[in-house]
Amino acid sequence: MQFTSEQRLDDGVLEREFTLGEIPGTLWTPGSAPAPLILMAHNNGLPKGESRLVARARQSAAYGYAVAAIDAPGCGARPRSAADEQARADLRRAMQAGEPVDEIFESFIGPLVEKAVPEWRTTLDALLSLPEIGGPVGYSGWTAVGIRLAVAEPRIAAAGFFAGGYVPRAQREEARQVTIPLLFLLQWDDEGNPRQRALDLFDAFGTKEKTLHANMGGHVGTPWFEVEDGGRFYDRHLKGGRAVRPAADGR
């Protein structure tokens, strides 16, 4: 892992860009160390520098967590294959025409998950070797990747999933194998993401400790207070409930 830049933010959080082979990433660490780690993944195609992800990462770091985000294969600034570009073009065309899109999503989200999870595990190996990171490890964000990672990676102790976004059939089946504590966020009016499918997925998760938070609004309308509630969720499972919660920034 090679750090390529760093800056100290106003709240004392250290923000550093890194590369790990072909994987570009960002790491936010609080002033206190060693800190538990949260892996924060955005939905397919968007970069690790997307403003909503960065805001959540900085707030979580201010709460006393190390937070890492990477650009998955074909996402952000990473190159996309000709097949990826064709799938995205087919998706835009089908959505404009009002045609079914599930099979198109399946054709490129499934392979993205298969490529992204090994990279997240490689990144996790490197992060846990840093003295400022002490574990345990949580996950936050992209549901499809999170399901596979929760099943494949025993170091993940708790996860927060966002219900928006297509979950391939393979991960819907794997959901029954997810046994860690889970917080599932659902936007009730999420355009293009059927509500019932999200509810069925929540029901399928195999964990005995799962919580569903549903809020009115569309895909990008998740209320900021869910970040604060998510902080309390991670406190319970990554810090044993011991945390001093700083004031929120009001976003």
JSON list of C-alpha atoms in Angstrom, two decimals:
[
{"chain": "A", "resi": 1, "resn": "MET", "atom": "CA", "xyz": [0.00, 0.00, 0.00]},
{"chain": "A", "resi": 2, "resn": "GLN", "atom": "CA", "xyz": [1.44, 3.36, -1.05]},
{"chain": "A", "resi": 3, "resn": "PHE", "atom": "CA", "xyz": [0.04, 6.66, 0.25]},
{"chain": "A", "resi": 4, "resn": "THR", "atom": "CA", "xyz": [0.11, 9.33, -2.45]},
{"chain": "A", "resi": 5, "resn": "SER", "atom": "CA", "xyz": [-1.33, 12.38, -0.65]},
{"chain": "A", "resi": 6, "resn": "GLU", "atom": "CA", "xyz": [-2.68, 13.46, 2.71]},
{"chain": "A", "resi": 7, "resn": "GLN", "atom": "CA", "xyz": [-4.51, 16.35, 4.34]},
{"chain": "A", "resi": 8, "resn": "ARG", "atom": "CA", "xyz": [-5.60, 17.07, 7.89]},
{"chain": "A", "resi": 9, "resn": "LEU", "atom": "CA", "xyz": [-9.25, 18.13, 8.02]},
{"chain": "A", "resi": 10, "resn": "ASP", "atom": "CA", "xyz": [-10.68, 20.74, 10.40]},
{"chain": "A", "resi": 11, "resn": "ASP", "atom": "CA", "xyz": [-12.01, 18.10, 12.81]},
{"chain": "A", "resi": 12, "resn": "GLY", "atom": "CA", "xyz": [-8.60, 16.44, 13.11]},
{"chain": "A", "resi": 13, "resn": "VAL", "atom": "CA", "xyz": [-9.39, 13.56, 10.73]},
{"chain": "A", "resi": 14, "resn": "LEU", "atom": "CA", "xyz": [-6.48, 12.58, 8.46]},
{"chain": "A", "resi": 15, "resn": "GLU", "atom": "CA", "xyz": [-7.54, 11.96, 4.85]},
{"chain": "A", "resi": 16, "resn": "ARG", "atom": "CA", "xyz": [-5.06, 10.04, 2.69]},
{"chain": "A", "resi": 17, "resn": "GLU", "atom": "CA", "xyz": [-5.17, 8.78, -0.88]},
{"chain": "A", "resi": 18, "resn": "PHE", "atom": "CA", "xyz": [-3.50, 5.44, -1.55]},
{"chain": "A", "resi": 19, "resn": "THR", "atom": "CA", "xyz": [-2.84, 2.88, -4.25]},
{"chain": "A", "resi": 20, "resn": "LEU", "atom": "CA", "xyz": [-2.61, -0.87, -3.79]},
{"chain": "A", "resi": 21, "resn": "GLY", "atom": "CA", "xyz": [-1.48, -2.33, -7.09]},
{"chain": "A", "resi": 22, "resn": "GLU", "atom": "CA", "xyz": [-4.20, -1.19, -9.51]},
{"chain": "A", "resi": 23, "resn": "ILE", "atom": "CA", "xyz": [-6.62, -0.34, -6.69]},
{"chain": "A", "resi": 24, "resn": "PRO", "atom": "CA", "xyz": [-7.03, 3.39, -5.86]},
{"chain": "A", "resi": 25, "resn": "GLY", "atom": "CA", "xyz": [-8.47, 4.21, -2.46]},
{"chain": "A", "resi": 26, "resn": "THR", "atom": "CA", "xyz": [-8.99, 6.78, 0.27]},
{"chain": "A", "resi": 27, "resn": "LEU", "atom": "CA", "xyz": [-8.42, 6.26, 3.99]},
{"chain": "A", "resi": 28, "resn": "TRP", "atom": "CA", "xyz": [-9.81, 8.52, 6.72]},
{"chain": "A", "resi": 29, "resn": "THR", "atom": "CA", "xyz": [-8.43, 8.04, 10.23]},
{"chain": "A", "resi": 30, "resn": "PRO", "atom": "CA", "xyz": [-9.39, 9.80, 13.48]},
{"chain": "A", "resi": 31, "resn": "GLY", "atom": "CA", "xyz": [-6.95, 11.37, 15.91]},
{"chain": "A", "resi": 32, "resn": "SER", "atom": "CA", "xyz": [-7.31, 8.45, 18.32]},
{"chain": "A", "resi": 33, "resn": "ALA", "atom": "CA", "xyz": [-5.57, 5.19, 17.42]},
{"chain": "A", "resi": 34, "resn": "PRO", "atom": "CA", "xyz": [-5.84, 2.31, 16.96]},
{"chain": "A", "resi": 35, "resn": "ALA", "atom": "CA", "xyz": [-9.39, 2.63, 15.62]},
{"chain": "A", "resi": 36, "resn": "PRO", "atom": "CA", "xyz": [-12.01, 0.12, 14.43]},
{"chain": "A", "resi": 37, "resn": "LEU", "atom": "CA", "xyz": [-12.37, 0.01, 10.66]},
{"chain": "A", "resi": 38, "resn": "ILE", "atom": "CA", "xyz": [-15.38, 0.54, 8.38]},
{"chain": "A", "resi": 39, "resn": "LEU", "atom": "CA", "xyz": [-15.16, -0.45, 4.71]},
{"chain": "A", "resi": 40, "resn": "MET", "atom": "CA", "xyz": [-17.40, 1.95, 2.78]},
{"chain": "A", "resi": 41, "resn": "ALA", "atom": "CA", "xyz": [-18.49, 0.94, -0.73]},
{"chain": "A", "resi": 42, "resn": "HIS", "atom": "CA", "xyz": [-20.59, 2.95, -3.17]},
{"chain": "A", "resi": 43, "resn": "ASN", "atom": "CA", "xyz": [-22.99, 1.47, -5.71]},
{"chain": "A", "resi": 44, "resn": "ASN", "atom": "CA", "xyz": [-21.68, 0.42, -9.08]},
{"chain": "A", "resi": 45, "resn": "GLY", "atom": "CA", "xyz": [-20.09, 2.95, -11.40]},
{"chain": "A", "resi": 46, "resn": "LEU", "atom": "CA", "xyz": [-19.70, 5.81, -8.93]},
{"chain": "A", "resi": 47, "resn": "PRO", "atom": "CA", "xyz": [-16.29, 6.92, -7.63]},
{"chain": "A", "resi": 48, "resn": "LYS", "atom": "CA", "xyz": [-14.87, 6.72, -4.11]},
{"chain": "A", "resi": 49, "resn": "GLY", "atom": "CA", "xyz": [-14.86, 10.53, -4.18]},
{"chain": "A", "resi": 50, "resn": "GLU", "atom": "CA", "xyz": [-18.65, 10.79, -4.64]},
{"chain": "A", "resi": 51, "resn": "SER", "atom": "CA", "xyz": [-19.85, 13.57, -2.32]},
{"chain": "A", "resi": 52, "resn": "ARG", "atom": "CA", "xyz": [-22.39, 11.53, -0.34]},
{"chain": "A", "resi": 53, "resn": "LEU", "atom": "CA", "xyz": [-19.86, 8.77, 0.36]},
{"chain": "A", "resi": 54, "resn": "VAL", "atom": "CA", "xyz": [-17.19, 11.28, 1.39]},
{"chain": "A", "resi": 55, "resn": "ALA", "atom": "CA", "xyz": [-19.60, 13.05, 3.76]},
{"chain": "A", "resi": 56, "resn": "ARG", "atom": "CA", "xyz": [-20.53, 9.75, 5.43]},
{"chain": "A", "resi": 57, "resn": "ALA", "atom": "CA", "xyz": [-16.89, 8.68, 5.63]},
{"chain": "A", "resi": 58, "resn": "ARG", "atom": "CA", "xyz": [-15.75, 11.94, 7.24]},
{"chain": "A", "resi": 59, "resn": "GLN", "atom": "CA", "xyz": [-18.57, 11.84, 9.78]},
{"chain": "A", "resi": 60, "resn": "SER", "atom": "CA", "xyz": [-17.79, 8.22, 10.66]},
{"chain": "A", "resi": 61, "resn": "ALA", "atom": "CA", "xyz": [-14.12, 9.11, 11.09]},
{"chain": "A", "resi": 62, "resn": "ALA", "atom": "CA", "xyz": [-15.13, 11.98, 13.38]},
{"chain": "A", "resi": 63, "resn": "TYR", "atom": "CA", "xyz": [-17.02, 9.36, 15.42]},
{"chain": "A", "resi": 64, "resn": "GLY", "atom": "CA", "xyz": [-13.73, 7.53, 15.99]},
{"chain": "A", "resi": 65, "resn": "TYR", "atom": "CA", "xyz": [-13.57, 5.06, 13.10]},
{"chain": "A", "resi": 66, "resn": "ALA", "atom": "CA", "xyz": [-11.00, 4.48, 10.40]},
{"chain": "A", "resi": 67, "resn": "VAL", "atom": "CA", "xyz": [-12.90, 4.47, 7.09]},
{"chain": "A", "resi": 68, "resn": "ALA", "atom": "CA", "xyz": [-11.68, 3.17, 3.74]},
{"chain": "A", "resi": 69, "resn": "ALA", "atom": "CA", "xyz": [-13.19, 3.47, 0.26]},
{"chain": "A", "resi": 70, "resn": "ILE", "atom": "CA", "xyz": [-11.87, 2.12, -3.03]},
{"chain": "A", "resi": 71, "resn": "ASP", "atom": "CA", "xyz": [-12.83, 2.37, -6.68]},
{"chain": "A", "resi": 72, "resn": "ALA", "atom": "CA", "xyz": [-14.03, -1.10, -7.66]},
{"chain": "A", "resi": 73, "resn": "PRO", "atom": "CA", "xyz": [-13.16, -2.49, -11.11]},
{"chain": "A", "resi": 74, "resn": "GLY", "atom": "CA", "xyz": [-14.90, -0.46, -13.80]},
{"chain": "A", "resi": 75, "resn": "CYS", "atom": "CA", "xyz": [-15.94, 2.21, -11.28]},
{"chain": "A", "resi": 76, "resn": "GLY", "atom": "CA", "xyz": [-14.80, 5.79, -10.80]},
{"chain": "A", "resi": 77, "resn": "ALA", "atom": "CA", "xyz": [-11.63, 6.51, -12.78]},
{"chain": "A", "resi": 78, "resn": "ARG", "atom": "CA", "xyz": [-10.82, 2.85, -13.41]},
{"chain": "A", "resi": 79, "resn": "PRO", "atom": "CA", "xyz": [-11.09, 1.64, -17.01]},
{"chain": "A", "resi": 80, "resn": "ARG", "atom": "CA", "xyz": [-14.23, -0.10, -18.19]},
{"chain": "A", "resi": 81, "resn": "SER", "atom": "CA", "xyz": [-14.24, -3.02, -20.58]},
{"chain": "A", "resi": 82, "resn": "ALA", "atom": "CA", "xyz": [-16.06, -2.91, -23.90]},
{"chain": "A", "resi": 83, "resn": "ALA", "atom": "CA", "xyz": [-18.61, -5.33, -22.43]},
{"chain": "A", "resi": 84, "resn": "ASP", "atom": "CA", "xyz": [-19.22, -2.97, -19.47]},
{"chain": "A", "resi": 85, "resn": "GLU", "atom": "CA", "xyz": [-19.75, -0.01, -21.78]},
{"chain": "A", "resi": 86, "resn": "GLN", "atom": "CA", "xyz": [-22.14, -2.01, -23.96]},
{"chain": "A", "resi": 87, "resn": "ALA", "atom": "CA", "xyz": [-24.14, -3.16, -20.94]},
{"chain": "A", "resi": 88, "resn": "ARG", "atom": "CA", "xyz": [-24.46, 0.40, -19.67]},
{"chain": "A", "resi": 89, "resn": "ALA", "atom": "CA", "xyz": [-25.54, 1.61, -23.12]},
{"chain": "A", "resi": 90, "resn": "ASP", "atom": "CA", "xyz": [-28.12, -1.19, -23.30]},
{"chain": "A", "resi": 91, "resn": "LEU", "atom": "CA", "xyz": [-29.36, -0.22, -19.84]},
{"chain": "A", "resi": 92, "resn": "ARG", "atom": "CA", "xyz": [-29.82, 3.45, -20.78]},
{"chain": "A", "resi": 93, "resn": "ARG", "atom": "CA", "xyz": [-31.66, 2.48, -23.95]},
{"chain": "A", "resi": 94, "resn": "ALA", "atom": "CA", "xyz": [-33.96, 0.03, -22.14]},
{"chain": "A", "resi": 95, "resn": "MET", "atom": "CA", "xyz": [-34.76, 2.52, -19.36]},
{"chain": "A", "resi": 96, "resn": "GLN", "atom": "CA", "xyz": [-35.60, 5.24, -21.89]},
{"chain": "A", "resi": 97, "resn": "ALA", "atom": "CA", "xyz": [-37.85, 2.82, -23.75]},
{"chain": "A", "resi": 98, "resn": "GLY", "atom": "CA", "xyz": [-39.52, 1.58, -20.56]},
{"chain": "A", "resi": 99, "resn": "GLU", "atom": "CA", "xyz": [-38.35, -1.99, -21.18]},
{"chain": "A", "resi": 100, "resn": "PRO", "atom": "CA", "xyz": [-37.41, -4.58, -18.50]},
{"chain": "A", "resi": 101, "resn": "VAL", "atom": "CA", "xyz": [-33.86, -4.09, -17.23]},
{"chain": "A", "resi": 102, "resn": "ASP", "atom": "CA", "xyz": [-33.27, -6.93, -14.76]},
{"chain": "A", "resi": 103, "resn": "GLU", "atom": "CA", "xyz": [-31.37, -9.16, -17.18]},
{"chain": "A", "resi": 104, "resn": "ILE", "atom": "CA", "xyz": [-29.15, -6.27, -18.25]},
{"chain": "A", "resi": 105, "resn": "PHE", "atom": "CA", "xyz": [-28.37, -5.46, -14.63]},
{"chain": "A", "resi": 106, "resn": "GLU", "atom": "CA", "xyz": [-27.64, -9.14, -14.02]},
{"chain": "A", "resi": 107, "resn": "SER", "atom": "CA", "xyz": [-25.20, -9.23, -16.93]},
{"chain": "A", "resi": 108, "resn": "PHE", "atom": "CA", "xyz": [-22.86, -6.60, -15.54]},
{"chain": "A", "resi": 109, "resn": "ILE", "atom": "CA", "xyz": [-23.57, -6.22, -11.80]},
{"chain": "A", "resi": 110, "resn": "GLY", "atom": "CA", "xyz": [-22.87, -9.91, -11.20]},
{"chain": "A", "resi": 111, "resn": "PRO", "atom": "CA", "xyz": [-19.37, -9.78, -12.74]},
{"chain": "A", "resi": 112, "resn": "LEU", "atom": "CA", "xyz": [-18.66, -6.49, -10.93]},
{"chain": "A", "resi": 113, "resn": "VAL", "atom": "CA", "xyz": [-19.36, -8.18, -7.59]},
{"chain": "A", "resi": 114, "resn": "GLU", "atom": "CA", "xyz": [-17.12, -11.11, -8.52]},
{"chain": "A", "resi": 115, "resn": "LYS", "atom": "CA", "xyz": [-14.25, -8.73, -9.31]},
{"chain": "A", "resi": 116, "resn": "ALA", "atom": "CA", "xyz": [-14.79, -6.27, -6.45]},
{"chain": "A", "resi": 117, "resn": "VAL", "atom": "CA", "xyz": [-14.89, -8.63, -3.46]},
{"chain": "A", "resi": 118, "resn": "PRO", "atom": "CA", "xyz": [-11.36, -10.08, -3.90]},
{"chain": "A", "resi": 119, "resn": "GLU", "atom": "CA", "xyz": [-10.03, -6.52, -4.17]},
{"chain": "A", "resi": 120, "resn": "TRP", "atom": "CA", "xyz": [-11.82, -5.51, -0.97]},
{"chain": "A", "resi": 121, "resn": "ARG", "atom": "CA", "xyz": [-10.28, -8.51, 0.81]},
{"chain": "A", "resi": 122, "resn": "THR", "atom": "CA", "xyz": [-6.81, -7.58, -0.47]},
{"chain": "A", "resi": 123, "resn": "THR", "atom": "CA", "xyz": [-7.38, -4.02, 0.70]},
{"chain": "A", "resi": 124, "resn": "LEU", "atom": "CA", "xyz": [-8.55, -5.26, 4.10]},
{"chain": "A", "resi": 125, "resn": "ASP", "atom": "CA", "xyz": [-5.34, -7.29, 4.51]},
{"chain": "A", "resi": 126, "resn": "ALA", "atom": "CA", "xyz": [-3.26, -4.16, 3.86]},
{"chain": "A", "resi": 127, "resn": "LEU", "atom": "CA", "xyz": [-5.36, -1.90, 6.09]},
{"chain": "A", "resi": 128, "resn": "LEU", "atom": "CA", "xyz": [-5.22, -4.21, 9.08]},
{"chain": "A", "resi": 129, "resn": "SER", "atom": "CA", "xyz": [-1.42, -4.17, 8.90]},
{"chain": "A", "resi": 130, "resn": "LEU", "atom": "CA", "xyz": [-1.40, -0.43, 9.66]},
{"chain": "A", "resi": 131, "resn": "PRO", "atom": "CA", "xyz": [-0.72, 0.50, 13.31]},
{"chain": "A", "resi": 132, "resn": "GLU", "atom": "CA", "xyz": [-3.49, 3.12, 13.34]},
{"chain": "A", "resi": 133, "resn": "ILE", "atom": "CA", "xyz": [-6.15, 0.47, 12.60]},
{"chain": "A", "resi": 134, "resn": "GLY", "atom": "CA", "xyz": [-7.03, -2.03, 15.29]},
{"chain": "A", "resi": 135, "resn": "GLY", "atom": "CA", "xyz": [-10.24, -3.74, 14.20]},
{"chain": "A", "resi": 136, "resn": "PRO", "atom": "CA", "xyz": [-12.97, -4.95, 14.56]},
{"chain": "A", "resi": 137, "resn": "VAL", "atom": "CA", "xyz": [-14.21, -4.38, 11.01]},
{"chain": "A", "resi": 138, "resn": "GLY", "atom": "CA", "xyz": [-17.59, -3.14, 9.74]},
{"chain": "A", "resi": 139, "resn": "TYR", "atom": "CA", "xyz": [-19.00, -2.65, 6.26]},
{"chain": "A", "resi": 140, "resn": "SER", "atom": "CA", "xyz": [-21.26, 0.09, 4.90]},
{"chain": "A", "resi": 141, "resn": "GLY", "atom": "CA", "xyz": [-22.87, 0.68, 1.51]},
{"chain": "A", "resi": 142, "resn": "TRP", "atom": "CA", "xyz": [-23.36, -1.31, -1.68]},
{"chain": "A", "resi": 143, "resn": "THR", "atom": "CA", "xyz": [-25.61, -4.25, -0.80]},
{"chain": "A", "resi": 144, "resn": "ALA", "atom": "CA", "xyz": [-24.58, -6.70, -3.54]},
{"chain": "A", "resi": 145, "resn": "VAL", "atom": "CA", "xyz": [-20.87, -6.45, -2.67]},
{"chain": "A", "resi": 146, "resn": "GLY", "atom": "CA", "xyz": [-21.65, -6.36, 1.05]},
{"chain": "A", "resi": 147, "resn": "ILE", "atom": "CA", "xyz": [-23.58, -9.63, 0.95]},
{"chain": "A", "resi": 148, "resn": "ARG", "atom": "CA", "xyz": [-20.76, -11.49, -0.78]},
{"chain": "A", "resi": 149, "resn": "LEU", "atom": "CA", "xyz": [-18.15, -9.90, 1.49]},
{"chain": "A", "resi": 150, "resn": "ALA", "atom": "CA", "xyz": [-20.12, -10.73, 4.65]},
{"chain": "A", "resi": 151, "resn": "VAL", "atom": "CA", "xyz": [-20.33, -14.37, 3.55]},
{"chain": "A", "resi": 152, "resn": "ALA", "atom": "CA", "xyz": [-16.72, -14.71, 2.36]},
{"chain": "A", "resi": 153, "resn": "GLU", "atom": "CA", "xyz": [-14.89, -12.58, 4.93]},
{"chain": "A", "resi": 154, "resn": "PRO", "atom": "CA", "xyz": [-15.01, -13.69, 8.60]},
{"chain": "A", "resi": 155, "resn": "ARG", "atom": "CA", "xyz": [-13.35, -10.46, 9.74]},
{"chain": "A", "resi": 156, "resn": "ILE", "atom": "CA", "xyz": [-16.52, -8.45, 8.97]},
{"chain": "A", "resi": 157, "resn": "ALA", "atom": "CA", "xyz": [-18.35, -8.13, 12.31]},
{"chain": "A", "resi": 158, "resn": "ALA", "atom": "CA", "xyz": [-21.34, -5.93, 11.36]},
{"chain": "A", "resi": 159, "resn": "ALA", "atom": "CA", "xyz": [-22.76, -4.36, 8.21]},
{"chain": "A", "resi": 160, "resn": "GLY", "atom": "CA", "xyz": [-25.00, -1.53, 7.09]},
{"chain": "A", "resi": 161, "resn": "PHE", "atom": "CA", "xyz": [-26.59, -2.03, 3.65]},
{"chain": "A", "resi": 162, "resn": "PHE", "atom": "CA", "xyz": [-28.38, 0.48, 1.42]},
{"chain": "A", "resi": 163, "resn": "ALA", "atom": "CA", "xyz": [-31.39, -1.17, -0.24]},
{"chain": "A", "resi": 164, "resn": "GLY", "atom": "CA", "xyz": [-31.19, 0.92, -3.42]},
{"chain": "A", "resi": 165, "resn": "GLY", "atom": "CA", "xyz": [-29.52, -0.79, -6.37]},
{"chain": "A", "resi": 166, "resn": "TYR", "atom": "CA", "xyz": [-29.84, -4.10, -8.13]},
{"chain": "A", "resi": 167, "resn": "VAL", "atom": "CA", "xyz": [-28.81, -7.24, -6.21]},
{"chain": "A", "resi": 168, "resn": "PRO", "atom": "CA", "xyz": [-27.94, -10.18, -8.49]},
{"chain": "A", "resi": 169, "resn": "ARG", "atom": "CA", "xyz": [-29.70, -13.50, -8.06]},
{"chain": "A", "resi": 170, "resn": "ALA", "atom": "CA", "xyz": [-26.54, -15.11, -6.65]},
{"chain": "A", "resi": 171, "resn": "GLN", "atom": "CA", "xyz": [-26.36, -12.57, -3.83]},
{"chain": "A", "resi": 172, "resn": "ARG", "atom": "CA", "xyz": [-30.08, -12.84, -3.12]},
{"chain": "A", "resi": 173, "resn": "GLU", "atom": "CA", "xyz": [-29.46, -16.56, -2.51]},
{"chain": "A", "resi": 174, "resn": "GLU", "atom": "CA", "xyz": [-26.33, -15.82, -0.45]},
{"chain": "A", "resi": 175, "resn": "ALA", "atom": "CA", "xyz": [-28.33, -13.47, 1.79]},
{"chain": "A", "resi": 176, "resn": "ARG", "atom": "CA", "xyz": [-29.47, -16.52, 3.77]},
{"chain": "A", "resi": 177, "resn": "GLN", "atom": "CA", "xyz": [-25.83, -17.08, 4.78]},
{"chain": "A", "resi": 178, "resn": "VAL", "atom": "CA", "xyz": [-25.40, -13.56, 6.24]},
{"chain": "A", "resi": 179, "resn": "THR", "atom": "CA", "xyz": [-25.32, -14.06, 10.00]},
{"chain": "A", "resi": 180, "resn": "ILE", "atom": "CA", "xyz": [-23.68, -10.87, 11.30]},
{"chain": "A", "resi": 181, "resn": "PRO", "atom": "CA", "xyz": [-25.66, -7.95, 12.83]},
{"chain": "A", "resi": 182, "resn": "LEU", "atom": "CA", "xyz": [-27.26, -5.95, 10.03]},
{"chain": "A", "resi": 183, "resn": "LEU", "atom": "CA", "xyz": [-28.75, -2.48, 9.53]},
{"chain": "A", "resi": 184, "resn": "PHE", "atom": "CA", "xyz": [-30.75, -2.19, 6.28]},
{"chain": "A", "resi": 185, "resn": "LEU", "atom": "CA", "xyz": [-31.70, 1.26, 4.94]},
{"chain": "A", "resi": 186, "resn": "LEU", "atom": "CA", "xyz": [-34.63, 1.55, 2.54]},
{"chain": "A", "resi": 187, "resn": "GLN", "atom": "CA", "xyz": [-35.92, 4.59, 0.69]},
{"chain": "A", "resi": 188, "resn": "TRP", "atom": "CA", "xyz": [-39.66, 3.96, 0.40]},
{"chain": "A", "resi": 189, "resn": "ASP", "atom": "CA", "xyz": [-40.08, 5.74, -2.95]},
{"chain": "A", "resi": 190, "resn": "ASP", "atom": "CA", "xyz": [-36.78, 4.69, -4.57]},
{"chain": "A", "resi": 191, "resn": "GLU", "atom": "CA", "xyz": [-37.37, 5.01, -8.29]},
{"chain": "A", "resi": 192, "resn": "GLY", "atom": "CA", "xyz": [-36.30, 1.96, -10.28]},
{"chain": "A", "resi": 193, "resn": "ASN", "atom": "CA", "xyz": [-35.76, -0.23, -7.19]},
{"chain": "A", "resi": 194, "resn": "PRO", "atom": "CA", "xyz": [-38.91, -2.21, -6.37]},
{"chain": "A", "resi": 195, "resn": "ARG", "atom": "CA", "xyz": [-39.81, -1.86, -2.70]},
{"chain": "A", "resi": 196, "resn": "GLN", "atom": "CA", "xyz": [-41.11, -5.42, -2.39]},
{"chain": "A", "resi": 197, "resn": "ARG", "atom": "CA", "xyz": [-37.84, -6.84, -3.67]},
{"chain": "A", "resi": 198, "resn": "ALA", "atom": "CA", "xyz": [-35.97, -4.97, -0.94]},
{"chain": "A", "resi": 199, "resn": "LEU", "atom": "CA", "xyz": [-38.42, -6.20, 1.70]},
{"chain": "A", "resi": 200, "resn": "ASP", "atom": "CA", "xyz": [-38.06, -9.78, 0.44]},
{"chain": "A", "resi": 201, "resn": "LEU", "atom": "CA", "xyz": [-34.27, -9.44, 0.65]},
{"chain": "A", "resi": 202, "resn": "PHE", "atom": "CA", "xyz": [-34.48, -8.19, 4.23]},
{"chain": "A", "resi": 203, "resn": "ASP", "atom": "CA", "xyz": [-36.63, -11.17, 5.10]},
{"chain": "A", "resi": 204, "resn": "ALA", "atom": "CA", "xyz": [-34.09, -13.52, 3.49]},
{"chain": "A", "resi": 205, "resn": "PHE", "atom": "CA", "xyz": [-31.07, -12.41, 5.54]},
{"chain": "A", "resi": 206, "resn": "GLY", "atom": "CA", "xyz": [-30.08, -15.24, 7.85]},
{"chain": "A", "resi": 207, "resn": "THR", "atom": "CA", "xyz": [-28.95, -13.12, 10.79]},
{"chain": "A", "resi": 208, "resn": "LYS", "atom": "CA", "xyz": [-30.98, -13.10, 14.00]},
{"chain": "A", "resi": 209, "resn": "GLU", "atom": "CA", "xyz": [-30.09, -9.42, 14.56]},
{"chain": "A", "resi": 210, "resn": "LYS", "atom": "CA", "xyz": [-31.32, -7.30, 11.68]},
{"chain": "A", "resi": 211, "resn": "THR", "atom": "CA", "xyz": [-32.97, -3.88, 11.67]},
{"chain": "A", "resi": 212, "resn": "LEU", "atom": "CA", "xyz": [-34.86, -2.20, 8.83]},
{"chain": "A", "resi": 213, "resn": "HIS", "atom": "CA", "xyz": [-35.00, 1.61, 8.67]},
{"chain": "A", "resi": 214, "resn": "ALA", "atom": "CA", "xyz": [-37.42, 2.87, 6.00]},
{"chain": "A", "resi": 215, "resn": "ASN", "atom": "CA", "xyz": [-37.73, 6.56, 5.12]},
{"chain": "A", "resi": 216, "resn": "MET", "atom": "CA", "xyz": [-39.92, 8.39, 2.66]},
{"chain": "A", "resi": 217, "resn": "GLY", "atom": "CA", "xyz": [-38.22, 9.73, -0.45]},
{"chain": "A", "resi": 218, "resn": "GLY", "atom": "CA", "xyz": [-36.26, 8.75, -3.52]},
{"chain": "A", "resi": 219, "resn": "HIS", "atom": "CA", "xyz": [-32.91, 7.11, -4.14]},
{"chain": "A", "resi": 220, "resn": "VAL", "atom": "CA", "xyz": [-30.62, 9.89, -2.89]},
{"chain": "A", "resi": 221, "resn": "GLY", "atom": "CA", "xyz": [-32.93, 11.10, -0.12]},
{"chain": "A", "resi": 222, "resn": "THR", "atom": "CA", "xyz": [-31.59, 9.10, 2.83]},
{"chain": "A", "resi": 223, "resn": "PRO", "atom": "CA", "xyz": [-31.85, 11.46, 5.84]},
{"chain": "A", "resi": 224, "resn": "TRP", "atom": "CA", "xyz": [-28.62, 12.56, 7.47]},
{"chain": "A", "resi": 225, "resn": "PHE", "atom": "CA", "xyz": [-29.83, 11.31, 10.85]},
{"chain": "A", "resi": 226, "resn": "GLU", "atom": "CA", "xyz": [-29.39, 7.78, 9.49]},
{"chain": "A", "resi": 227, "resn": "VAL", "atom": "CA", "xyz": [-25.63, 8.43, 9.54]},
{"chain": "A", "resi": 228, "resn": "GLU", "atom": "CA", "xyz": [-25.91, 9.22, 13.25]},
{"chain": "A", "resi": 229, "resn": "ASP", "atom": "CA", "xyz": [-28.06, 6.14, 13.89]},
{"chain": "A", "resi": 230, "resn": "GLY", "atom": "CA", "xyz": [-25.58, 4.10, 11.87]},
{"chain": "A", "resi": 231, "resn": "GLY", "atom": "CA", "xyz": [-22.83, 5.39, 14.14]},
{"chain": "A", "resi": 232, "resn": "ARG", "atom": "CA", "xyz": [-24.68, 4.04, 17.15]},
{"chain": "A", "resi": 233, "resn": "PHE", "atom": "CA", "xyz": [-25.14, 0.70, 15.37]},
{"chain": "A", "resi": 234, "resn": "TYR", "atom": "CA", "xyz": [-21.39, 0.40, 14.77]},
{"chain": "A", "resi": 235, "resn": "ASP", "atom": "CA", "xyz": [-20.65, 1.54, 18.32]},
{"chain": "A", "resi": 236, "resn": "ARG", "atom": "CA", "xyz": [-22.66, -1.41, 19.64]},
{"chain": "A", "resi": 237, "resn": "HIS", "atom": "CA", "xyz": [-20.94, -3.98, 17.47]},
{"chain": "A", "resi": 238, "resn": "LEU", "atom": "CA", "xyz": [-17.44, -2.59, 16.89]},
{"chain": "A", "resi": 239, "resn": "LYS", "atom": "CA", "xyz": [-16.86, -0.74, 20.18]},
{"chain": "A", "resi": 240, "resn": "GLY", "atom": "CA", "xyz": [-19.03, -2.75, 22.53]},
{"chain": "A", "resi": 241, "resn": "GLY", "atom": "CA", "xyz": [-21.39, 0.23, 22.90]},
{"chain": "A", "resi": 242, "resn": "ARG", "atom": "CA", "xyz": [-18.67, 2.46, 24.37]},
{"chain": "A", "resi": 243, "resn": "ALA", "atom": "CA", "xyz": [-18.48, 5.77, 22.53]},
{"chain": "A", "resi": 244, "resn": "VAL", "atom": "CA", "xyz": [-18.72, 9.50, 23.10]},
{"chain": "A", "resi": 245, "resn": "ARG", "atom": "CA", "xyz": [-20.80, 10.88, 20.26]},
{"chain": "A", "resi": 246, "resn": "PRO", "atom": "CA", "xyz": [-19.67, 14.29, 18.95]},
{"chain": "A", "resi": 247, "resn": "ALA", "atom": "CA", "xyz": [-22.21, 16.82, 17.74]},
{"chain": "A", "resi": 248, "resn": "ALA", "atom": "CA", "xyz": [-23.49, 16.27, 14.20]},
{"chain": "A", "resi": 249, "resn": "ASP", "atom": "CA", "xyz": [-22.65, 18.84, 11.56]},
{"chain": "A", "resi": 250, "resn": "GLY", "atom": "CA", "xyz": [-26.32, 19.41, 10.64]},
{"chain": "A", "resi": 251, "resn": "ARG", "atom": "CA", "xyz": [-26.15, 18.08, 7.08]}
]
